[in-house]
Each structure stands twice: as C-alpha cells, then as structure tokens.
CSV table of C-alpha atoms in Angstrom, one decimal:
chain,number,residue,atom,x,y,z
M,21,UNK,CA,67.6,124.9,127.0
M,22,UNK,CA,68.8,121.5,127.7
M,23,UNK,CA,66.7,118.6,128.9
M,24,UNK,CA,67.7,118.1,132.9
M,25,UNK,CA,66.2,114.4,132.5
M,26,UNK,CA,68.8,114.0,129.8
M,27,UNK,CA,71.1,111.2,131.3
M,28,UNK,CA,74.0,113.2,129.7
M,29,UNK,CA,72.7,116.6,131.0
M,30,UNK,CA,72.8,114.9,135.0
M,31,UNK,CA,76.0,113.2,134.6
M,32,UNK,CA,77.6,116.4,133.8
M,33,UNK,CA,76.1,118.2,136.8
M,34,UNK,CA,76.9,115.3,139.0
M,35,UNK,CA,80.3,115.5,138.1
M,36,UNK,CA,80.6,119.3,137.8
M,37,UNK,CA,79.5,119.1,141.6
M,38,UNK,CA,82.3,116.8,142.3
M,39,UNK,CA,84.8,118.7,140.5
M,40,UNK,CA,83.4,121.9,142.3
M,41,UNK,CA,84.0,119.9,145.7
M,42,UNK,CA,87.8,119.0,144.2
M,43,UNK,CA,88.3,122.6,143.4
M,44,UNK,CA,88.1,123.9,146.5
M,45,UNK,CA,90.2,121.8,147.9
M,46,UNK,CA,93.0,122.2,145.2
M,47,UNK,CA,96.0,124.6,145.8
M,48,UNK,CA,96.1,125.0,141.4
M,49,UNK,CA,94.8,124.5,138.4
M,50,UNK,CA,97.3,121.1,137.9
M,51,UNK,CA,96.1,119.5,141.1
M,52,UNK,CA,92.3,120.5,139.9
M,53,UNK,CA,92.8,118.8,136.4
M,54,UNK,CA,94.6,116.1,138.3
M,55,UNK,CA,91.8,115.1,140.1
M,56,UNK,CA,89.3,115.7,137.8
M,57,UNK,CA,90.5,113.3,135.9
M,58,UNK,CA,90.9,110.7,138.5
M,59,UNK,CA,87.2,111.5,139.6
M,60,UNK,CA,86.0,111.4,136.2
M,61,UNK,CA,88.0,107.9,135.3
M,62,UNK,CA,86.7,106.5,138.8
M,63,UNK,CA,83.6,107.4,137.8
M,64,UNK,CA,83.7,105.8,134.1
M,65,UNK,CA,85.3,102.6,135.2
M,66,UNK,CA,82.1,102.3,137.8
M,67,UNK,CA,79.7,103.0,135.0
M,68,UNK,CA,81.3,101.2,132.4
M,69,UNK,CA,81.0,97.8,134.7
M,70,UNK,CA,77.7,98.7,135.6
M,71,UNK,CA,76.8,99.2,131.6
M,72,UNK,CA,78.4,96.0,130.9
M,73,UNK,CA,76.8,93.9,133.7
M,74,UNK,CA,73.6,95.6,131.8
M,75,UNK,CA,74.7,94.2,128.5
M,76,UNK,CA,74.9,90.6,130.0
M,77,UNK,CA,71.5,90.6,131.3
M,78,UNK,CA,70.4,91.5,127.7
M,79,UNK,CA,72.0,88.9,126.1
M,80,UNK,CA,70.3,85.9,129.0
M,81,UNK,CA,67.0,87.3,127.8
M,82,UNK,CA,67.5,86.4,124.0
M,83,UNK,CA,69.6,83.6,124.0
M,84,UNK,CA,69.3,81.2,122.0
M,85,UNK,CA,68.1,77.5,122.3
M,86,UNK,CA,71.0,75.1,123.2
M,87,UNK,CA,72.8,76.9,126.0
M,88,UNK,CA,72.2,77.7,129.6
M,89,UNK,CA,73.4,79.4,132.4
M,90,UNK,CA,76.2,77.7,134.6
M,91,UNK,CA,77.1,80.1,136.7
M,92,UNK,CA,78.3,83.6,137.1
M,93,UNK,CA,81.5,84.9,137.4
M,94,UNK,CA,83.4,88.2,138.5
M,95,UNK,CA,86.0,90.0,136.2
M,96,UNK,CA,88.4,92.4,136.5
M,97,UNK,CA,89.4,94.6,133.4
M,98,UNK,CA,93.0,96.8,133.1
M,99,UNK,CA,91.3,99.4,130.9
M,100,UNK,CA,92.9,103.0,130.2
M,101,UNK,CA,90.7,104.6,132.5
M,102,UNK,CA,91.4,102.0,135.3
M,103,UNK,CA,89.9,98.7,136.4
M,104,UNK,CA,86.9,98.0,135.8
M,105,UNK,CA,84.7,95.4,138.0
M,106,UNK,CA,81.5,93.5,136.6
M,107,UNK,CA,80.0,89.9,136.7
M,108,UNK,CA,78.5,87.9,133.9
M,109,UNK,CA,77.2,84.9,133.6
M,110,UNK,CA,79.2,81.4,132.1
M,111,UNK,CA,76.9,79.6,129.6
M,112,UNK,CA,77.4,75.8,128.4
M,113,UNK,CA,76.1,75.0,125.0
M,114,UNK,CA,75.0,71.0,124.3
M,115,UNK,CA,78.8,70.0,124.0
M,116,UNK,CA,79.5,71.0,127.1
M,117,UNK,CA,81.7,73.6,126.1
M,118,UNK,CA,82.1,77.3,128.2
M,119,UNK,CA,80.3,80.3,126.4
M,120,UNK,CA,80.0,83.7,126.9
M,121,UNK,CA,77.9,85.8,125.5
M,122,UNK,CA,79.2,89.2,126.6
M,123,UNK,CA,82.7,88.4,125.4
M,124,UNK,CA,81.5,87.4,122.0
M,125,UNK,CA,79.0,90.4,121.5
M,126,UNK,CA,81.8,92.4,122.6
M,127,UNK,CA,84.7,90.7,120.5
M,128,UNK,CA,86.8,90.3,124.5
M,129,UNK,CA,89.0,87.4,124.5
M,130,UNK,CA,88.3,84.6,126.9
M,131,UNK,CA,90.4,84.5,129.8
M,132,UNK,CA,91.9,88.2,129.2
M,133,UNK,CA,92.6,90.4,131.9
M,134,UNK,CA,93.7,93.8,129.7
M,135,UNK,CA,91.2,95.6,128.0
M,136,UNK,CA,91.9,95.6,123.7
M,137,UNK,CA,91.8,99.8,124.2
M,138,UNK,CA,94.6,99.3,127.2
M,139,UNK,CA,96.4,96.2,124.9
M,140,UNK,CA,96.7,99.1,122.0
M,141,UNK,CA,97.8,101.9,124.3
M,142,UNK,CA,100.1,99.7,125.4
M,143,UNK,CA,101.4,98.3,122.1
M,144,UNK,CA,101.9,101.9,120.8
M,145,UNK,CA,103.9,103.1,124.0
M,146,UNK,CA,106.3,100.0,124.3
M,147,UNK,CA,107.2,101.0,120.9
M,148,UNK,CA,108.5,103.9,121.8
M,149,UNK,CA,109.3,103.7,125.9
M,150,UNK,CA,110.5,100.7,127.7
M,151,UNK,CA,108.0,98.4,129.2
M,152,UNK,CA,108.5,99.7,132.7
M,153,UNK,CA,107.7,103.5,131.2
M,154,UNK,CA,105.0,102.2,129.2
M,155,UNK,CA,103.7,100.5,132.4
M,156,UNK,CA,104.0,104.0,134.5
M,157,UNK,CA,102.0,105.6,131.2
M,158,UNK,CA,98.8,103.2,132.0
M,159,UNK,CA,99.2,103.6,135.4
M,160,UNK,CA,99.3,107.8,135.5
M,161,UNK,CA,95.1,107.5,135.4
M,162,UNK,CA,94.4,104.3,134.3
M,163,UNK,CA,95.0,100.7,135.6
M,164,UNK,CA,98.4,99.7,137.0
M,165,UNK,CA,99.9,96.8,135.5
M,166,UNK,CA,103.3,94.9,135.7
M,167,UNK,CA,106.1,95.7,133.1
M,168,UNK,CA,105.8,91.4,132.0
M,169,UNK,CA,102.4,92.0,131.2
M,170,UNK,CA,103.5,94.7,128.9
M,171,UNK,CA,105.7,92.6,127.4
M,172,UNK,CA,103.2,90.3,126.2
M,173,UNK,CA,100.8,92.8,124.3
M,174,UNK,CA,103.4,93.5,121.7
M,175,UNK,CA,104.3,89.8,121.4
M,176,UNK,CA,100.6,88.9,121.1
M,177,UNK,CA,100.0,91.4,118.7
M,178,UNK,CA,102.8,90.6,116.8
M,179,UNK,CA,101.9,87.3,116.7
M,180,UNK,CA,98.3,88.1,115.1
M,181,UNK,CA,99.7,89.8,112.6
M,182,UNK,CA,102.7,86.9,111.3
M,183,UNK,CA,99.7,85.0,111.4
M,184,UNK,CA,97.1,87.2,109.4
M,185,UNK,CA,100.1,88.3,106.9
M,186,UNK,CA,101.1,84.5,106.2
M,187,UNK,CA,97.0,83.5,105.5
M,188,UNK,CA,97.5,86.5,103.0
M,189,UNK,CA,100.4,85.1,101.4
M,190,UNK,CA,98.5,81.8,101.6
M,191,UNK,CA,95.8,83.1,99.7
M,192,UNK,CA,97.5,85.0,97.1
M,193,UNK,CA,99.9,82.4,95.9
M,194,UNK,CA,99.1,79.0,97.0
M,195,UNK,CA,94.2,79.7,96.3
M,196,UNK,CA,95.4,83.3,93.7
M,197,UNK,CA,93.1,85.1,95.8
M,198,UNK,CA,93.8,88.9,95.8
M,199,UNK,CA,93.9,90.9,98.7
M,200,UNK,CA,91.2,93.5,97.7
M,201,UNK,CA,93.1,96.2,97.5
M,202,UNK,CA,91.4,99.4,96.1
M,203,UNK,CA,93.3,101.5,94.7
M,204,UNK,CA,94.6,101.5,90.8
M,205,UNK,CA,98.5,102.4,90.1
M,206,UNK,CA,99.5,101.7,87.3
M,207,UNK,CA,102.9,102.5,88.3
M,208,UNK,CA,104.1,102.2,91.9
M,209,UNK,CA,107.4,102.7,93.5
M,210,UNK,CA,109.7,100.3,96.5
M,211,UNK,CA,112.2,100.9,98.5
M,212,UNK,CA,114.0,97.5,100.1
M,213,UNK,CA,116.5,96.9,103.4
M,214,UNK,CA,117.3,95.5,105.7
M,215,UNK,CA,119.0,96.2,109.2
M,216,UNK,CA,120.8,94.0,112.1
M,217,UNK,CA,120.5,94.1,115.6
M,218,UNK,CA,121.6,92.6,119.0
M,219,UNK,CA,119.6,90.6,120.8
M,220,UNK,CA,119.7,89.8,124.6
M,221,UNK,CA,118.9,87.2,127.1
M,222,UNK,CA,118.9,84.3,124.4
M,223,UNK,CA,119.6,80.6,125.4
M,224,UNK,CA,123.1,79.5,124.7
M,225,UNK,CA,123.8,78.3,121.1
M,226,UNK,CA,120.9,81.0,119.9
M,227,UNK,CA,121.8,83.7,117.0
M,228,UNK,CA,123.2,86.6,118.7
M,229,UNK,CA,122.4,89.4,115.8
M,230,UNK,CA,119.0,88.9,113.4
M,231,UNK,CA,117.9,91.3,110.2
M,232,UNK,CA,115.0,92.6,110.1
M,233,UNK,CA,114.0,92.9,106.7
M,234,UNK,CA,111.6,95.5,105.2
M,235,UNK,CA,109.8,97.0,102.2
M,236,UNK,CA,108.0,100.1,101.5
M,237,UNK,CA,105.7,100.8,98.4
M,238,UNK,CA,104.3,104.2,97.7
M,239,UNK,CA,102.5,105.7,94.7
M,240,UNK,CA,104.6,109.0,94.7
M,241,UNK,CA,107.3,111.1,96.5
M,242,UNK,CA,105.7,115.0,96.8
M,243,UNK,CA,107.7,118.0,98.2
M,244,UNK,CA,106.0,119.4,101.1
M,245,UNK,CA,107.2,122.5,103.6
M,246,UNK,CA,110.8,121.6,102.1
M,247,UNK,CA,110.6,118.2,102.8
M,248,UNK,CA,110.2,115.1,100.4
M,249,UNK,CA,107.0,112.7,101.4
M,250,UNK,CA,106.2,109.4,100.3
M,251,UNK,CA,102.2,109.1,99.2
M,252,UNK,CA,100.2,106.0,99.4
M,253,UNK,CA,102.4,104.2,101.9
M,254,UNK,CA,102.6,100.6,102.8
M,255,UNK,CA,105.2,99.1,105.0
M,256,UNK,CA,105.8,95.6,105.9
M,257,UNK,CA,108.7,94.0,108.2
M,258,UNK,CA,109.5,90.7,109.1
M,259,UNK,CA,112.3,88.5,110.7
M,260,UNK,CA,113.2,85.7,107.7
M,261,UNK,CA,113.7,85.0,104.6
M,262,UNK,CA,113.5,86.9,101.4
M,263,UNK,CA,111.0,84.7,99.9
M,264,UNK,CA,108.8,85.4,103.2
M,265,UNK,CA,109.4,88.9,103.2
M,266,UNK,CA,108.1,89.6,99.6
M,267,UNK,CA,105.1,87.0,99.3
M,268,UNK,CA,103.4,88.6,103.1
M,269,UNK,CA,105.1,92.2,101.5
M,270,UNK,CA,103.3,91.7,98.1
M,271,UNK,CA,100.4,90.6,100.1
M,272,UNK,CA,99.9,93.9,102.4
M,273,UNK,CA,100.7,96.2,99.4
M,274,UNK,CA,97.6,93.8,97.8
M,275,UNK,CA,95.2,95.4,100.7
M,276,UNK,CA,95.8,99.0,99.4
M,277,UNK,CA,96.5,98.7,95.6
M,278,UNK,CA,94.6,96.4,93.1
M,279,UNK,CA,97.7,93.7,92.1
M,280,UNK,CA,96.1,93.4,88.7
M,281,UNK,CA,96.4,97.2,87.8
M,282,UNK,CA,100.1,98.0,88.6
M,283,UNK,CA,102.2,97.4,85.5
M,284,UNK,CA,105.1,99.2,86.4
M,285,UNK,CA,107.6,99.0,89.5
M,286,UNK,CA,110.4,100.9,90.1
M,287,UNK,CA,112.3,99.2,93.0
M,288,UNK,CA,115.2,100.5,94.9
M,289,UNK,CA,118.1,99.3,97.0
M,290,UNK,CA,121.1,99.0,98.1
M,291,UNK,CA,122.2,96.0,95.7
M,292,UNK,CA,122.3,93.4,98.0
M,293,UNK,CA,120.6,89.5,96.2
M,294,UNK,CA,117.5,89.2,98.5
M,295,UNK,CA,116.3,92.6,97.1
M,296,UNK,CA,116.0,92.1,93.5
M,297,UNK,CA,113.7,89.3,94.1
M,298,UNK,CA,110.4,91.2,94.4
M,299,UNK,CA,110.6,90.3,90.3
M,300,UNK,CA,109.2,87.0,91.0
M,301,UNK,CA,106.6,87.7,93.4
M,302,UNK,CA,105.0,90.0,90.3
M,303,UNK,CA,105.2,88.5,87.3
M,304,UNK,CA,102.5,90.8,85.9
M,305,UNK,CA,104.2,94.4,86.3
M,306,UNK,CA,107.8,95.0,85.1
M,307,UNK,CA,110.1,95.3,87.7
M,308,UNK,CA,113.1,97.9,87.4
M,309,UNK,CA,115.6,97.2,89.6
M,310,UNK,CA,117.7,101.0,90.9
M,311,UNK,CA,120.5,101.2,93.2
M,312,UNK,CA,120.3,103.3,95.9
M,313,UNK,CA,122.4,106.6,95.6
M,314,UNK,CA,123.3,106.4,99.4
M,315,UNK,CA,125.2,103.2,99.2
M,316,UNK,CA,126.6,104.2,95.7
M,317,UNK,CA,128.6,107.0,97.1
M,318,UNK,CA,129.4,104.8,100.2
M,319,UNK,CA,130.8,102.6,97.7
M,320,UNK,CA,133.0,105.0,96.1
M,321,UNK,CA,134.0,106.5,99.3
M,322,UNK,CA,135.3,103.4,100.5
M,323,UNK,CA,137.7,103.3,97.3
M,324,UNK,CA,139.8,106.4,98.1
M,325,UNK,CA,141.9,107.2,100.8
M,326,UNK,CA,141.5,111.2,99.9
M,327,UNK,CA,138.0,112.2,100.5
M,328,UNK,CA,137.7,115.2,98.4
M,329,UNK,CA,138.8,113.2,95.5
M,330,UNK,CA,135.9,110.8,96.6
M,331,UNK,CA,133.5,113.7,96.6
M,332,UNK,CA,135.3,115.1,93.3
M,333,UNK,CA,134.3,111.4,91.5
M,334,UNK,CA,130.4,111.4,93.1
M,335,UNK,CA,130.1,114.5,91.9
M,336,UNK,CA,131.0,113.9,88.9
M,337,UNK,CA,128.9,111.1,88.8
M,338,UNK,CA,126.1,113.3,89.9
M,339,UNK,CA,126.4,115.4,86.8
M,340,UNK,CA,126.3,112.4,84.1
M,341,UNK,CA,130.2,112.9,83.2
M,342,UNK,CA,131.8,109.3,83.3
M,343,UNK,CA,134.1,110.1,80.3
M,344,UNK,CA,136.6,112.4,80.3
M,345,UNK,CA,137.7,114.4,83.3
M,346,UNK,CA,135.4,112.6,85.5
M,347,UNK,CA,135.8,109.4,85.7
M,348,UNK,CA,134.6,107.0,87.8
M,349,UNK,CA,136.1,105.3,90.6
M,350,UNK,CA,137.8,102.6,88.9
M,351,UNK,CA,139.4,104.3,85.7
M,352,UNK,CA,141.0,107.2,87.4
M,353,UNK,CA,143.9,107.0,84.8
M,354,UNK,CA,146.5,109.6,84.5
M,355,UNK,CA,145.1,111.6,87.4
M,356,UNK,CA,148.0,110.2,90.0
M,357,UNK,CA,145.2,108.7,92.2
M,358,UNK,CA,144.7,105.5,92.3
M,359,UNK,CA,141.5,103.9,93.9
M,360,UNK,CA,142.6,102.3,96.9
M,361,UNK,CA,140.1,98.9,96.8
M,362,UNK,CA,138.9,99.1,93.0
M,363,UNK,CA,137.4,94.7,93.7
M,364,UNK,CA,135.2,96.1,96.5
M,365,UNK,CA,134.0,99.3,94.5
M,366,UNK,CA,133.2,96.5,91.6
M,367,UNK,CA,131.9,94.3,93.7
M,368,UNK,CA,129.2,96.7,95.8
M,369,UNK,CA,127.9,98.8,92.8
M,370,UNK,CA,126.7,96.4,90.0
C-alpha cells in the first residue's frame, strides 16, 4: 500500500482529480489526452519555477564569502513543457562583477531566455522541419516561440561545436594531446565526400554554392535484416578546407578510438585530391587509399554512348576479367565500339 504522505503519491491524486474534472467534460479520448497534457505541463512549469525559486534560496544560505545579494530578478524560461516563471537573486562578487548562483549550479547561460532541453528539441526538429514547423512543434504543449529564435539555436550550437572541434585539433597537433578515445582498432575503415549546395539571402559578391565536406570512420560493415550497417560510427562535417576537415575529423574519431592503436586504414572515395589527404593527418597507421565503386562505374558510363555496352564493361570489371573479352573502357579494341571520351574515363578513375 502506498504512502498518501508520499509527495509523489498526492501529486498523482491531485492530478488524477483534475484529469477526472477534464474527462468529463471531453467529447473523446483525443480531447482527454489533449488536455491532460496541457494540465499536466501547466502544472510542471508552475512547480518547476517554484522548485527553482527553492534552489535559489539554498544557494543564499551557503554562499560563500566575497559576494552579496544585489537584487532579485524575475525570469522567464521557453521550456518544452511551456514557460516557466521564477525569481532569483543577482549577486556581485568583490570585482563588481554580476553572479548568479542558480545559473551556475544549474549550468543556464546568463542572459538566456530558452531552456537547454527546449534549445535541443529545437536543434533536432529544425534539422528535419523548417524553423516555422519546428516553432509550431514547441508550441503544440510547450512554450511558443518565434521562427528567428529558432534560427539561432542551430547556429549557436553549431558554433559550440566549430569551436570545441578546433580546441581538439589544437590539442592533438599543435600540444600532441590525444583525444581519449577508448576503444582499440587496430584496423578501422573511412569513407570521404563531399557535397554542394545553394545558398540564399547572401550579401552581393558572397559565394553562391559551398561544399560541405565529410568523413565517416567505422570499425566494420555487418549485414543486418538484409541490409549492410556500419559499426562503431563517427561522423564529422564541416564547411572548409581539406586540411580543417581531417585534423577536427581525426580529432572526433580520437574521442571514440585510441589514435595510438589503429595501424591500419582503409579509406574510400570518390578519387577527388582533398580525399587522399587523411595520410598525413596519421602518420602512425597505413593508410590505403580505394576508389569508390559508385563513381567508378559513373566513370565508365560516362565513356559510352550505348549503355548496355557500359554495363557489359562494369561487369566485366566486376568479375576481375580486364584481359581478353572484357576489357576495360579504354582498350575496347576490335569490338567496333569505341569509348566515346576515353581523357575523362582516364582522368576520373586513377
């Protein structure tokens, strides 16, 4: 039999008397859940200022010497379960600088008004939905914010992590401090690209098109319900250079797999210069450079006019036969075919 003085025990009765009072009122089950949920998130949001306001008091009674009260202030928080309302007290320390103790036990930037739980949420959906959709997403139970304030959490996240993969970089190659990574491979596997897109609304004179480059390293591809899965994954991106991408790349593939162990890496692409350089960024393992099949047979498409001879060639290819009757796209003597741009088949697979 549960305790009725539990706290938990009387908050669930006080809201299962709410939601009784919702229920009756409620023409289905959808409208119930509905506003169950609104109830219940009013009611969090209410308690969780409440808690926090708690929290603040705390902190005044063991603070330390060298700061004191200056006054107290009201905040508002976008949070996922809407705003949430609570005051707490400005300190100044013997600088004369702001502090605040409830942000700083509670790891809330100064000045914020979103919630790090809503920033995520947020973050996640305007990867997938636009900002206006991601907006309406927040709004459906939670706080209601504006589709520019969106905007920003993606930029300000993406911004913290430029800046914590170039320390990384930093560390490794300028201080040859390793990442910490865990895991021993002693043989690990990359894949390489990169991709263009369009942008909009830039200043006059501004690029038009950017790549983003990327890189994936994984310890093994296993078949799974008829598909083919990469194990052990680690993906970086970034807008710029080669050089950028494969010291902050090295880096993050540092955090999950001890550097010093991996003697072996099998790294594939599409042939283009910037993706053979991963060589230099680890001069312990030996790096084995393989170009992609995907762009290989684009390659040799490209060179015929017919298609099924095209097809005839990769699959000839396919099997190992490059003598004889199947020969590759450049010495298709005798056959009557010729390859209609033989420079650009040379020139695309090394």
């Amino acid at each position: 039999m549960e305790d009725s003085t539990n706290p938990r025990t009387q908050a669930i009765a006080a809201l299962a008397e709410l939601f009784f009072e919702s229920a009756c009122r409620s023409a289905d089950l959808a409208q119930l859940e509905s506003s169950a949920i609104d109830i219940g998130h009013g009611c969090m949001a209410e308690a969780l200022g409440l808690a926090l306001e708690a929290l603040d008091a705390r902190l005044l009674a063991q603070k330390t010497e060298g700061i004191s009260v200056h006054d107290v202030r009201s905040r508002t928080l976008a949070t996922e379960i809407g705003d949430v309302g609570f005051s707490l007290r400005r300190y100044r320390d013997r600088f004369g600088e702001d502090v605040y103790l409830l942000a700083d036990a509670l790891d809330i930037p100064y000045g914020c008004r979103i919630s790090p739980g809503a920033q995520e949420f947020l973050v996640q959906s305007a990867s997938l939905v636009s900002y206006a959709k991601a907006a309406k997403l927040l709004a459906r139970h939670g706080s209601s914010v504006k589709a520019t304030s969106v905007m920003r959490c993606p930029r300000d996240a993406g911004a913290l992590c430029a800046a914590d993969n170039e320390k990384a970089a930093r560390e490794l190659y300028r201080d040859g401090v390793l990442p910490g990574g865990e895991t021993c491979a002693r043989e690990l596997c990359m894949e390489a690209d990169g991709t263009y897109f369009r942008a909009q609304g830039l200043p006059d004179g501004a690029p038009k098109r950017f790549e983003v480059k990327a890189v994936c390293a994984y310890a093994e591809k296993e078949a799974e319900s008829g598909k083919v899965r990469r194990r052990g994954t680690v993906h970086h991106a970034l807008v710029g250079r080669a050089g950028e991408l494969w010291s902050e790349g090295v880096a993050t593939v540092g955090k999950k797999y001890d550097l010093a162990k991996i003697e072996r890496v099998h790294l594939g692409a599409d042939g283009e210069r910037w993706c053979r350089d991963a060589g230099r960024f680890l001069p312990n393992a030996e790096v084995t450079f393989h170009l992609d099949p995907f762009h290989i047979n684009h390659a040799i498409i490209g060179c015929f006019a017919d298609a099924k001879l095209a097809w005839s060639v990769i699959d000839a290819l396919s099997d190992g036969d490059t003598a004889g009757g199947g020969l590759p796209a450049w010495g298709l003597r005798g056959s009557g075919h010729r390859p209609q741009k033989p420079r650009r088949c040379r020139r695309r697979i090394p």
